[in-house]
Every structure is written in C-alpha cells, then in structure tokens.
Short mmCIF file of C-alpha atoms in Angstrom, two decimals:
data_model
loop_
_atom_site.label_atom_id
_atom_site.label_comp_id
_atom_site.label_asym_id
_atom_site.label_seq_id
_atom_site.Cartn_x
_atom_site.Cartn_y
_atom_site.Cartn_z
CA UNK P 1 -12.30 -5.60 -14.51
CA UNK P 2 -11.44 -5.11 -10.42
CA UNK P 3 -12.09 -6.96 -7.20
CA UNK P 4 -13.33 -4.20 -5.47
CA UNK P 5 -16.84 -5.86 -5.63
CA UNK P 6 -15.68 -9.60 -4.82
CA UNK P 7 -15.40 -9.06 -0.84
CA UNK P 8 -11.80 -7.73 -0.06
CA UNK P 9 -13.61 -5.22 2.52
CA UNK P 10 -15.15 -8.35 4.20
CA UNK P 11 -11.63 -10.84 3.87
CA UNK P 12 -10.02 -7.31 5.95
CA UNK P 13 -12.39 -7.54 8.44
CA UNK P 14 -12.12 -10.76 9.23
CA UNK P 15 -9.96 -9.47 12.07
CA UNK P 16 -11.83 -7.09 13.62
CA UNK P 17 -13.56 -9.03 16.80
CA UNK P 18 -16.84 -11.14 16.45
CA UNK P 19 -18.54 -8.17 18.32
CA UNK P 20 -17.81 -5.78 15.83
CA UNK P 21 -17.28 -7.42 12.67
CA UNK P 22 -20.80 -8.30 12.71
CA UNK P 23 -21.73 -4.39 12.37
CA UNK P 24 -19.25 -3.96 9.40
CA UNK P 25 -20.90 -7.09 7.29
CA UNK P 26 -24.04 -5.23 7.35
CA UNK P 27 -22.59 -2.23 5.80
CA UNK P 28 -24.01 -0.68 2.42
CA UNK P 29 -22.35 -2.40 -0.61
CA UNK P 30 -21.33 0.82 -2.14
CA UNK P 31 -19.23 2.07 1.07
CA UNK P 32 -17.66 -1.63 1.01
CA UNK P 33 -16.23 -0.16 -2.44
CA UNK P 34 -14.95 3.28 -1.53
CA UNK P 35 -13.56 1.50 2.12
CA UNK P 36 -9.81 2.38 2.17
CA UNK P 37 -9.16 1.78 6.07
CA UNK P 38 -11.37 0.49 9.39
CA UNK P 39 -10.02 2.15 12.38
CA UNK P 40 -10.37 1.06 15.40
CA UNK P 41 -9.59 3.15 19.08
CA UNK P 42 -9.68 1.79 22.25
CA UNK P 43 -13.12 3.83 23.86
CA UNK P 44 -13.40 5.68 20.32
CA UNK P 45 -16.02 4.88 17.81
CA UNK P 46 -15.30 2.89 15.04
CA UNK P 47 -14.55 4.05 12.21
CA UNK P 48 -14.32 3.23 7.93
CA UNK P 49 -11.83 5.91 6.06
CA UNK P 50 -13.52 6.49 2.46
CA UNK P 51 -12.08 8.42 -0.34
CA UNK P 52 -14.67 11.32 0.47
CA UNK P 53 -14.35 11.45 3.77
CA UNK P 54 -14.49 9.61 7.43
CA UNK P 55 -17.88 7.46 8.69
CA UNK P 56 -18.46 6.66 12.24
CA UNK P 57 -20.26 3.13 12.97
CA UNK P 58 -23.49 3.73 16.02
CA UNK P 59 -24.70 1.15 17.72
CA UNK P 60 -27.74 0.92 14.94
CA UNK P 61 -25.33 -0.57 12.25
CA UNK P 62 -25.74 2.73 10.46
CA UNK P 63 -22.51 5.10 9.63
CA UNK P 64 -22.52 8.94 10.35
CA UNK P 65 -20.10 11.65 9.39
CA UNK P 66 -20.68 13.04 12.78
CA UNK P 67 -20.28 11.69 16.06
CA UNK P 68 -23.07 11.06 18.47
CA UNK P 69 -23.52 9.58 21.66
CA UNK P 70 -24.74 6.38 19.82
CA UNK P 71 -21.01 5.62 18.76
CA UNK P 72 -19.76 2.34 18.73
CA UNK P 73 -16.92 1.91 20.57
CA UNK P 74 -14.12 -0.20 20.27
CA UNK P 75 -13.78 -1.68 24.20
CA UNK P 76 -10.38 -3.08 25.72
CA UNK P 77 -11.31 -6.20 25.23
CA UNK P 78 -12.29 -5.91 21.48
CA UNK P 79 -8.61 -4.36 20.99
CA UNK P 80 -7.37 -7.39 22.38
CA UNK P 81 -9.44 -9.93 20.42
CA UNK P 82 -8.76 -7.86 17.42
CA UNK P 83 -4.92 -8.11 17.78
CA UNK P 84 -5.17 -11.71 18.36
CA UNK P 85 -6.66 -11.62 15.40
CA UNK P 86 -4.28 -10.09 13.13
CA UNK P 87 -1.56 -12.30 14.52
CA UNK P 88 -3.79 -15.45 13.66
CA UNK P 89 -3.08 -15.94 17.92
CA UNK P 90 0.41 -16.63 17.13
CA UNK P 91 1.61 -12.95 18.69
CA UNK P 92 5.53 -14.19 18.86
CA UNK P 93 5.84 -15.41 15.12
CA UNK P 94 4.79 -11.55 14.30
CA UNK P 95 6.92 -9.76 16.58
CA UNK P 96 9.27 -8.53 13.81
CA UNK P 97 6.45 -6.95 12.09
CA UNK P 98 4.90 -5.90 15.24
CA UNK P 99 8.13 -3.69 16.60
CA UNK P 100 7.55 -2.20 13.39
CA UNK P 101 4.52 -1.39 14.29
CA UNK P 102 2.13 -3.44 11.50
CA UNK P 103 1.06 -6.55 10.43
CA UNK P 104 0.36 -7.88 6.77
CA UNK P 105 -2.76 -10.08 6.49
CA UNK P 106 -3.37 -12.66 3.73
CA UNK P 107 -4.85 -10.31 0.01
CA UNK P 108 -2.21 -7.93 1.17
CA UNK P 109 -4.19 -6.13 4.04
CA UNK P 110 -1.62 -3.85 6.08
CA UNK P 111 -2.81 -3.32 9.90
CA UNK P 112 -0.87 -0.69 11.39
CA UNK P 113 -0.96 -0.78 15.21
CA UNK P 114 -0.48 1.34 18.11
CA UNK P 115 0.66 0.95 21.66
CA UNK P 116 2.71 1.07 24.19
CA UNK P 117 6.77 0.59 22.88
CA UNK P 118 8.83 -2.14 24.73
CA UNK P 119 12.45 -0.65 24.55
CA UNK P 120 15.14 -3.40 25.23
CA UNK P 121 18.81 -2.05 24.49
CA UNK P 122 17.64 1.43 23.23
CA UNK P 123 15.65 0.08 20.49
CA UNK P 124 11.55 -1.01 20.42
CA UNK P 125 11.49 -4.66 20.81
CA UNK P 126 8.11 -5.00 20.58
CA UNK P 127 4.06 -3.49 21.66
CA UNK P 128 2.05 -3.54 24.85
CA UNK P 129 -1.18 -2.25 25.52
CA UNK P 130 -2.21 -2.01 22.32
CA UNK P 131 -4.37 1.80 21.56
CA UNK P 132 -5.14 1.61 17.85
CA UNK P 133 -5.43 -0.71 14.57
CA UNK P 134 -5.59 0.48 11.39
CA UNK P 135 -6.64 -1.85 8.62
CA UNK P 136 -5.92 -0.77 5.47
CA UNK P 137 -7.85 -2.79 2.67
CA UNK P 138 -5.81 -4.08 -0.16
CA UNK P 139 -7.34 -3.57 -4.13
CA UNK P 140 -6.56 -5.26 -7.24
CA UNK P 141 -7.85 -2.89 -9.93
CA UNK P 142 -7.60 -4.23 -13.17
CA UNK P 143 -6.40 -1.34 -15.69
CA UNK P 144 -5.37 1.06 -13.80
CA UNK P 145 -2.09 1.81 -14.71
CA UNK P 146 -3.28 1.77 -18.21
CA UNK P 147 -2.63 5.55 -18.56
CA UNK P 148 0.60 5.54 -17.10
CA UNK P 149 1.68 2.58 -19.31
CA UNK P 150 0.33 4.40 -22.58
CA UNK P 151 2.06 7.64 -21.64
CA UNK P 152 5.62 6.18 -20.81
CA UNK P 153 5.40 3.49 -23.41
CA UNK P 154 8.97 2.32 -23.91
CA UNK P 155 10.31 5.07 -21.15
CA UNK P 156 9.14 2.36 -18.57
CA UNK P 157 12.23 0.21 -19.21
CA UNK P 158 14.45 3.24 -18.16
CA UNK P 159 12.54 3.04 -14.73
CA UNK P 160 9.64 5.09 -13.10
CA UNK P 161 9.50 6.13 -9.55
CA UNK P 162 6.02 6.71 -8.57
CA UNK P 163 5.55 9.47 -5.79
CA UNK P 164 2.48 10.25 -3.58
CA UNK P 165 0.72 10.23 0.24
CA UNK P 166 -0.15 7.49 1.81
CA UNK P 167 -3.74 6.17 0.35
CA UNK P 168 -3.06 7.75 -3.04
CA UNK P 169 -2.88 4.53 -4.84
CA UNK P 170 0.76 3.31 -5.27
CA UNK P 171 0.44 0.01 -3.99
CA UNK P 172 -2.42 -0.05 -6.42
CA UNK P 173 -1.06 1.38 -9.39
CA UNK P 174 2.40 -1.26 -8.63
CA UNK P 175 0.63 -4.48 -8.36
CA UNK P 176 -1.27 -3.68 -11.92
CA UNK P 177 2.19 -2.48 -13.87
CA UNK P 178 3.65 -5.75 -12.79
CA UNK P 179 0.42 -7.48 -13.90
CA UNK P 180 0.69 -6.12 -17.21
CA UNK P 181 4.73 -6.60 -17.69
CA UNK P 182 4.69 -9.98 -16.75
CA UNK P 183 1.38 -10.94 -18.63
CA UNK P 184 2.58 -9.37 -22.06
CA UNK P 185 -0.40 -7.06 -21.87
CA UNK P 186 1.53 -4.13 -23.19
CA UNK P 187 4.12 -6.31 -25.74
CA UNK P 188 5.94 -9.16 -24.91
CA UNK P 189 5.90 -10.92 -22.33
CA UNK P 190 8.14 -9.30 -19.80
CA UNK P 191 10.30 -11.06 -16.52
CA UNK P 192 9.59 -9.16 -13.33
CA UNK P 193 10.67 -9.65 -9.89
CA UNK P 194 8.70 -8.56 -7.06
CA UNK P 195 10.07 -7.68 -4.01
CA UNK P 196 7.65 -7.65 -1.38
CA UNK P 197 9.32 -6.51 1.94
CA UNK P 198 5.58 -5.97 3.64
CA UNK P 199 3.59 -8.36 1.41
CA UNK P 200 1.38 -5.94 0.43
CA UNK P 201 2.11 -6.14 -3.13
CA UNK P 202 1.70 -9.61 -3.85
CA UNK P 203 0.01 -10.57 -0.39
CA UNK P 204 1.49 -14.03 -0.52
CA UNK P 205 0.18 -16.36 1.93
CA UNK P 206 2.29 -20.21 2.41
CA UNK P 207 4.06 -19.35 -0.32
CA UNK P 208 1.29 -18.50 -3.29
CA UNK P 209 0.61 -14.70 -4.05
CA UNK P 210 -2.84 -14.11 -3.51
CA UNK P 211 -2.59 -11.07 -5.86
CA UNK P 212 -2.31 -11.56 -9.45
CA UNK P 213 1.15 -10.22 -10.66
CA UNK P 214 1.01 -11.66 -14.04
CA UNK P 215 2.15 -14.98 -15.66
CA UNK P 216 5.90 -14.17 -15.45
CA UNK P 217 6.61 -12.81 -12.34
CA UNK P 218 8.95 -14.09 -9.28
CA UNK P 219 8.04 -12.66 -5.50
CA UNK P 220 10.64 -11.86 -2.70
CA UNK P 221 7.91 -12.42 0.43
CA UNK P 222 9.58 -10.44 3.17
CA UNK P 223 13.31 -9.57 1.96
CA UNK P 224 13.97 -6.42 2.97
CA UNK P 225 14.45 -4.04 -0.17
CA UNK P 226 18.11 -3.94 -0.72
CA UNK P 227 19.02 -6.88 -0.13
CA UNK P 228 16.07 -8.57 -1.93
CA UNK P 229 16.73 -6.00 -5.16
CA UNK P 230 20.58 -7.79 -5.43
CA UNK P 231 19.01 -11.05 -4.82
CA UNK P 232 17.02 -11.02 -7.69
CA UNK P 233 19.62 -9.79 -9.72
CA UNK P 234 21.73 -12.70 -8.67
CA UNK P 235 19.31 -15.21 -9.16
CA UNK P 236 16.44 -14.39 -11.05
CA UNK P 237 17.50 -12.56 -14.49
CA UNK P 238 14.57 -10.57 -14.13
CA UNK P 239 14.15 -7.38 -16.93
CA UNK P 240 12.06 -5.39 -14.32
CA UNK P 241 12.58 -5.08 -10.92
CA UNK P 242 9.04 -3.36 -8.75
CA UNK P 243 9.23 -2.85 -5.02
CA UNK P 244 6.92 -0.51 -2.54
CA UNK P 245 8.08 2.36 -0.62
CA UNK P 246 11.72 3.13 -1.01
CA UNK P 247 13.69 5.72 1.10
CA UNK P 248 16.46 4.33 2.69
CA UNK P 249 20.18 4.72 1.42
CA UNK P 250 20.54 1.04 0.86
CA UNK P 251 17.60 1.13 -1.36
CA UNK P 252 19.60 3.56 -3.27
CA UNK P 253 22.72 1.85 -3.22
CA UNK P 254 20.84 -1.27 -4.49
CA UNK P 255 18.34 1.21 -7.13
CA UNK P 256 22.27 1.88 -8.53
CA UNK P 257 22.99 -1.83 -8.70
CA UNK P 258 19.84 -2.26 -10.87
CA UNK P 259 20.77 -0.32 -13.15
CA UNK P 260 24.30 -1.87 -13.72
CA UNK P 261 22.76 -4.98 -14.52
CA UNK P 262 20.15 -2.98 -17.33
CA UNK P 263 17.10 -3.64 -15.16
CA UNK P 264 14.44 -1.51 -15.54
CA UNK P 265 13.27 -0.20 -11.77
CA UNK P 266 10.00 0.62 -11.00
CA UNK P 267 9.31 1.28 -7.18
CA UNK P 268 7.14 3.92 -4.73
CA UNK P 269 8.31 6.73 -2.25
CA UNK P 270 6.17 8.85 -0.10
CA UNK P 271 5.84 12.71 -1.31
CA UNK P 272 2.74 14.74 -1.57
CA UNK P 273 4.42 17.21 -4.39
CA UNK P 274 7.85 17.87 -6.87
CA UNK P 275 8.86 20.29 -3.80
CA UNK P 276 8.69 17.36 -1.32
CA UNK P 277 10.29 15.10 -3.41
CA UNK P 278 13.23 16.77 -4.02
CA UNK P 279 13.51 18.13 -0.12
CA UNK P 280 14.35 14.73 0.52
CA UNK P 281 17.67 14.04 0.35
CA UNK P 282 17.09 9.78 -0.20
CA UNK P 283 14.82 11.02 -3.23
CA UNK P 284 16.99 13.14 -4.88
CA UNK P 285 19.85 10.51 -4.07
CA UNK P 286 17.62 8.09 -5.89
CA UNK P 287 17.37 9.81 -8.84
CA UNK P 288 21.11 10.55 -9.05
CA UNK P 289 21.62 7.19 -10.05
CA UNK P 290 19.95 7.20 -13.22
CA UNK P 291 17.70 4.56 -12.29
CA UNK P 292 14.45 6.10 -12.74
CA UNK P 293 14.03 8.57 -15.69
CA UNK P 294 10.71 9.20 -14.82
CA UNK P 295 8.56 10.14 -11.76
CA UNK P 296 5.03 9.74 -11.44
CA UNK P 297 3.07 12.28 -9.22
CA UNK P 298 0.09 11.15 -7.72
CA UNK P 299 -2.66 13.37 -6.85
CA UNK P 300 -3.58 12.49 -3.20
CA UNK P 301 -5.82 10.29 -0.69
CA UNK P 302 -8.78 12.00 -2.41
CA UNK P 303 -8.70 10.69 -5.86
CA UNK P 304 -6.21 8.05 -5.49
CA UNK P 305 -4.53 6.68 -8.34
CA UNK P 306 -5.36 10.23 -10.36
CA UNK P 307 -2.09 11.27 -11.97
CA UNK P 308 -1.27 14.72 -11.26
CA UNK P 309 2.09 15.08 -13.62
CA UNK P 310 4.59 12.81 -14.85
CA UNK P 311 8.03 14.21 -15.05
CA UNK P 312 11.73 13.75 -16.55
CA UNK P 313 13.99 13.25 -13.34
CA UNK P 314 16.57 14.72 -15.49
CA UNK P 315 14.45 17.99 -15.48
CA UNK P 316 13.74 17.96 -11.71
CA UNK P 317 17.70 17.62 -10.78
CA UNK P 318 18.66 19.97 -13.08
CA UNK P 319 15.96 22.70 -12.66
CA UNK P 320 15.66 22.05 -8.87
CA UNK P 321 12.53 23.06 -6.79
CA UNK P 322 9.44 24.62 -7.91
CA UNK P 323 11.19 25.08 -11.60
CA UNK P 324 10.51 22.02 -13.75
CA UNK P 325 7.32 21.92 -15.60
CA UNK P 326 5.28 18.47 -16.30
CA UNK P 327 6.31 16.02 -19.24
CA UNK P 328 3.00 15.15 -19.22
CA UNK P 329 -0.65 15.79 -16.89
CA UNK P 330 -2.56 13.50 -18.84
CA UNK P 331 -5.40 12.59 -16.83
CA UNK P 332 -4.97 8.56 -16.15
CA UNK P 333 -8.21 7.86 -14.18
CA UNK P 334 -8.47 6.81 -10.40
CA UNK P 335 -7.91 3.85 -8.88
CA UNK P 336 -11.92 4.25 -7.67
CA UNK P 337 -13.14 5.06 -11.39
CA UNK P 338 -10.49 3.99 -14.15
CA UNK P 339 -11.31 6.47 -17.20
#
C-alpha cells in the first residue's frame, strides 16, 4: 500500500495562495500521483515537476508541456501570500530555516525558496524579496525498499549509504527502511532512531511524526546531524541509526562514533554516479570509517527509487574510480511503480 492517492499533493498545496491553489485542486488525479514539485516564479507560469517531465498551468486550469501566452503566472503578490503561507504567518519563528533557504511543512513537504540574501556580519541572515518557491511533495510508499531490504538482508546492520540526485527517491526509500526496522517487518523488531535535521523524514508536527516510521522508532525533530547522531547514542540505545543527506565532516566524525557504539548507520548523500561519489572527498571520508559497507546507487529523478547498483564500499575504496563492478543491479522497482 502508499499514500500517493490519499491527498499529499493537495496537503502541499495548501500553501500556494487562494488564487492559485484553486487551479491546482482541479488538476487530473493521475498527475496529483506523478507530482514531485509545484514551482512557483514571480511573473513565470506555474509550474508541477512530474517524473516524465515539466507541465505549465494556463489560465484554463489545464497543464501544457509548452508555454503559451495563456500561462498562469505567479504575481508579486501571490509570492507574498504564498510565503506567508509556508511560514503559517509567523515569518520570524522560521528564520533559521529561511537563511537556509527552505522551509519544512507539516507530512514532510520541503519548500525551497529564493530571494534576495540579507548578509549581516558576512554571513546570510535571512531572505527579502522573495523570487521563487519550490514545493517539493513528500511520499510514504509502502514497500519500497523491499528490494533493497531482500538484497542486503543481514548486510543492513553493517550500514548502507544510499547515493543519488535530488528527486531520485532517498527520502522515500529512508522513511520505508525505518518503517520496516522498527515494525519487525523484516525479523524482529528492531530500535531505530531518526534524526530528522529538516523534518522531512518523519515530518513531525507539535511533536507527533506525521509519517509512519514504524512501532519502535525515536525522532530527533530538528537536531542537526552530528550532534543529533551522538545524542541518540547517549540516550536512546538505538540498534539503527537513519538520517537524510549527509556531507559534512562532522557527519563523518559522528558516522565514526556510530560505529563504536555497534550501530548500524543508514543515511543519504547526494551523487548522481560511483565516479561522483568517490570525487567527493566527505564521501569517500565517510566510507573510511567503516560505517557503511554498502552503498546504494539510485538511478535518477526519472525513475526515482529504481536501483541502479548496489556496491561493497570496500570495493569502491580499494578499486577507486570507474574500476569497481556492482555487488548487485537487481532491479528493486520505483518509488512511482514498486515491482
């Protein structure tokens, strides 16, 4: 089962303004499903980013792959009603997110937002005149990671770093191995700790995920990734450890500090291909530690959550770029069309 029919394209529209929200309720059902982002550019049309391609919204409620002087365009003032929006009118309480330039909405929706950077003491302190708002609509899809799981079987305790672009289906593929862990869908029932530095995983709203991470799973809302890796460590006793989107060398020291304590890490890092990967020198620090014995390549923004190779990190630091051969390119399924 997923939720890709139960109306998460019309909770991430909520905060598009009245004036054009209207337009996107009366979208097609089946382009509600594919929906991965609504875009929004001050005097641009609006748009809705699909797996297949990109759909511009006219002023007939209709969707076009080609622009036309019928384009519905997203005005000044709809930017501005659409920012209030995201920030539920409470712009100061989200200025840490905003100088990072998004916002996370309740279900896990990430808007990404563009403007004008406030600089105070070198560094951007916050947004003005805001040009652009990406929303990018959060899925639960139930079974998708069922491949993966099957594949790596007891190799998952020995950690898996899961590598792709952006829309390729990490997030995705994440929030349903931590499902499955801490629901005993797989085995026993397994102690995970999520920690959510952008709530997109668990999309926790006052306190109660709105994402369902399984029966035996703990969420860090907001700690940034190091520090909230050590925290559950300290606290929590967890035997997994998942987090989105790692990169940064306190992410490795803390990946490192994981595996001390015998917790099996699972976590996400942006790279299109084994070349990019290991061109990165926080990747390849990563998988220096031992942490991760696995890496899970992701096929792209076109079929996202399609598993192009899974690989033995030993392999890829020993045999370096462009030499290492798959463990495995067992086809998994997409996150649009689990096989």
């Amino acid at each position: 089962m997923d939720d890709t029919y139960n109306g998460r394209f019309d909770t991430a529209s909520k905060a598009v303004c009245d004036r054009l929200r209207r337009y996107l309720r009366l979208l097609p059902q089946d382009i509600k499903e594919q929906a991965q982002e609504i875009r929004l550019r001050v005097n641009r049309p609006v748009s809705v980013c699909c797996a297949n391609g990109v759909y511009f919204l006219n002023e007939n409620g209709r969707l076009s792959c080609r622009l036309d002087e019928k384009g519905l365009c997203a005005s000044r003032e709809d930017m501005e009603e659409t920012f209030r929006n995201v920030c539920s009118y409470s712009i100061y309480s989200h200025q840490n997110e905003i100088k990072n330039g998004f916002v996370t909405l309740s279900g896990g929706h990430r808007v990404g937002i563009c403007g004008t950077a406030v600089i105070v003491g070198g560094a951007v302190n916050g947004l003005r005149d805001i040009s652009s708002i990406n929303i990018r609509i959060a899925r639960q899809m139930y079974g998708c990671a069922d491949g993966i799981m099957r594949t790596l079987g007891k190799k998952i305790s020995q950690g898996v770093l899961l590598a792709g672009t952006p829309s390729s289906g990490k997030t995705t593929i994440l929030r349903d191995m931590a499902r499955q862990l801490a629901s005993g869908l797989c085995g026993n029932v397994r102690k995970v700790a999520v920690v959510d530095e952008r709530g997109e995983l668990a999309g926790t709203y006052q306190g109660v995920p709105q994402n369902d991470l399984g029966m035996s799973c703990d969420v860090l809302d907001g700690y940034p990734k190091g520090e909230g890796i050590l925290q559950a460590i300290r606290s929590l006793s967890p035997e997994f450890i998942i987090c989105d989107e790692l990169g940064g060398f306190a992410d490795v020291e803390a990946a490192a500090q994981g595996l001390n304590a015998g917790v099996g890490m699972i976590a996400s890092i942006h790279a299109g291909s084994v070349q990019e990967l290991l061109k990165r020198k926080q990747a390849v620090s990563l998988l220096e530690t031992g942490a991760f014995a696995s890496v899970v390549l992701l096929e792209g923004s076109r079929e996202p959550g399609r598993v192009a190779g899974i690989y033995r990190a030993g392999d890829l630091l020993d045999q370096g770029i462009g030499a290492a051969a798959p463990d495995s390119c067992r086809d998994v399924g997409g996150v649009y069309g689990v096989a």
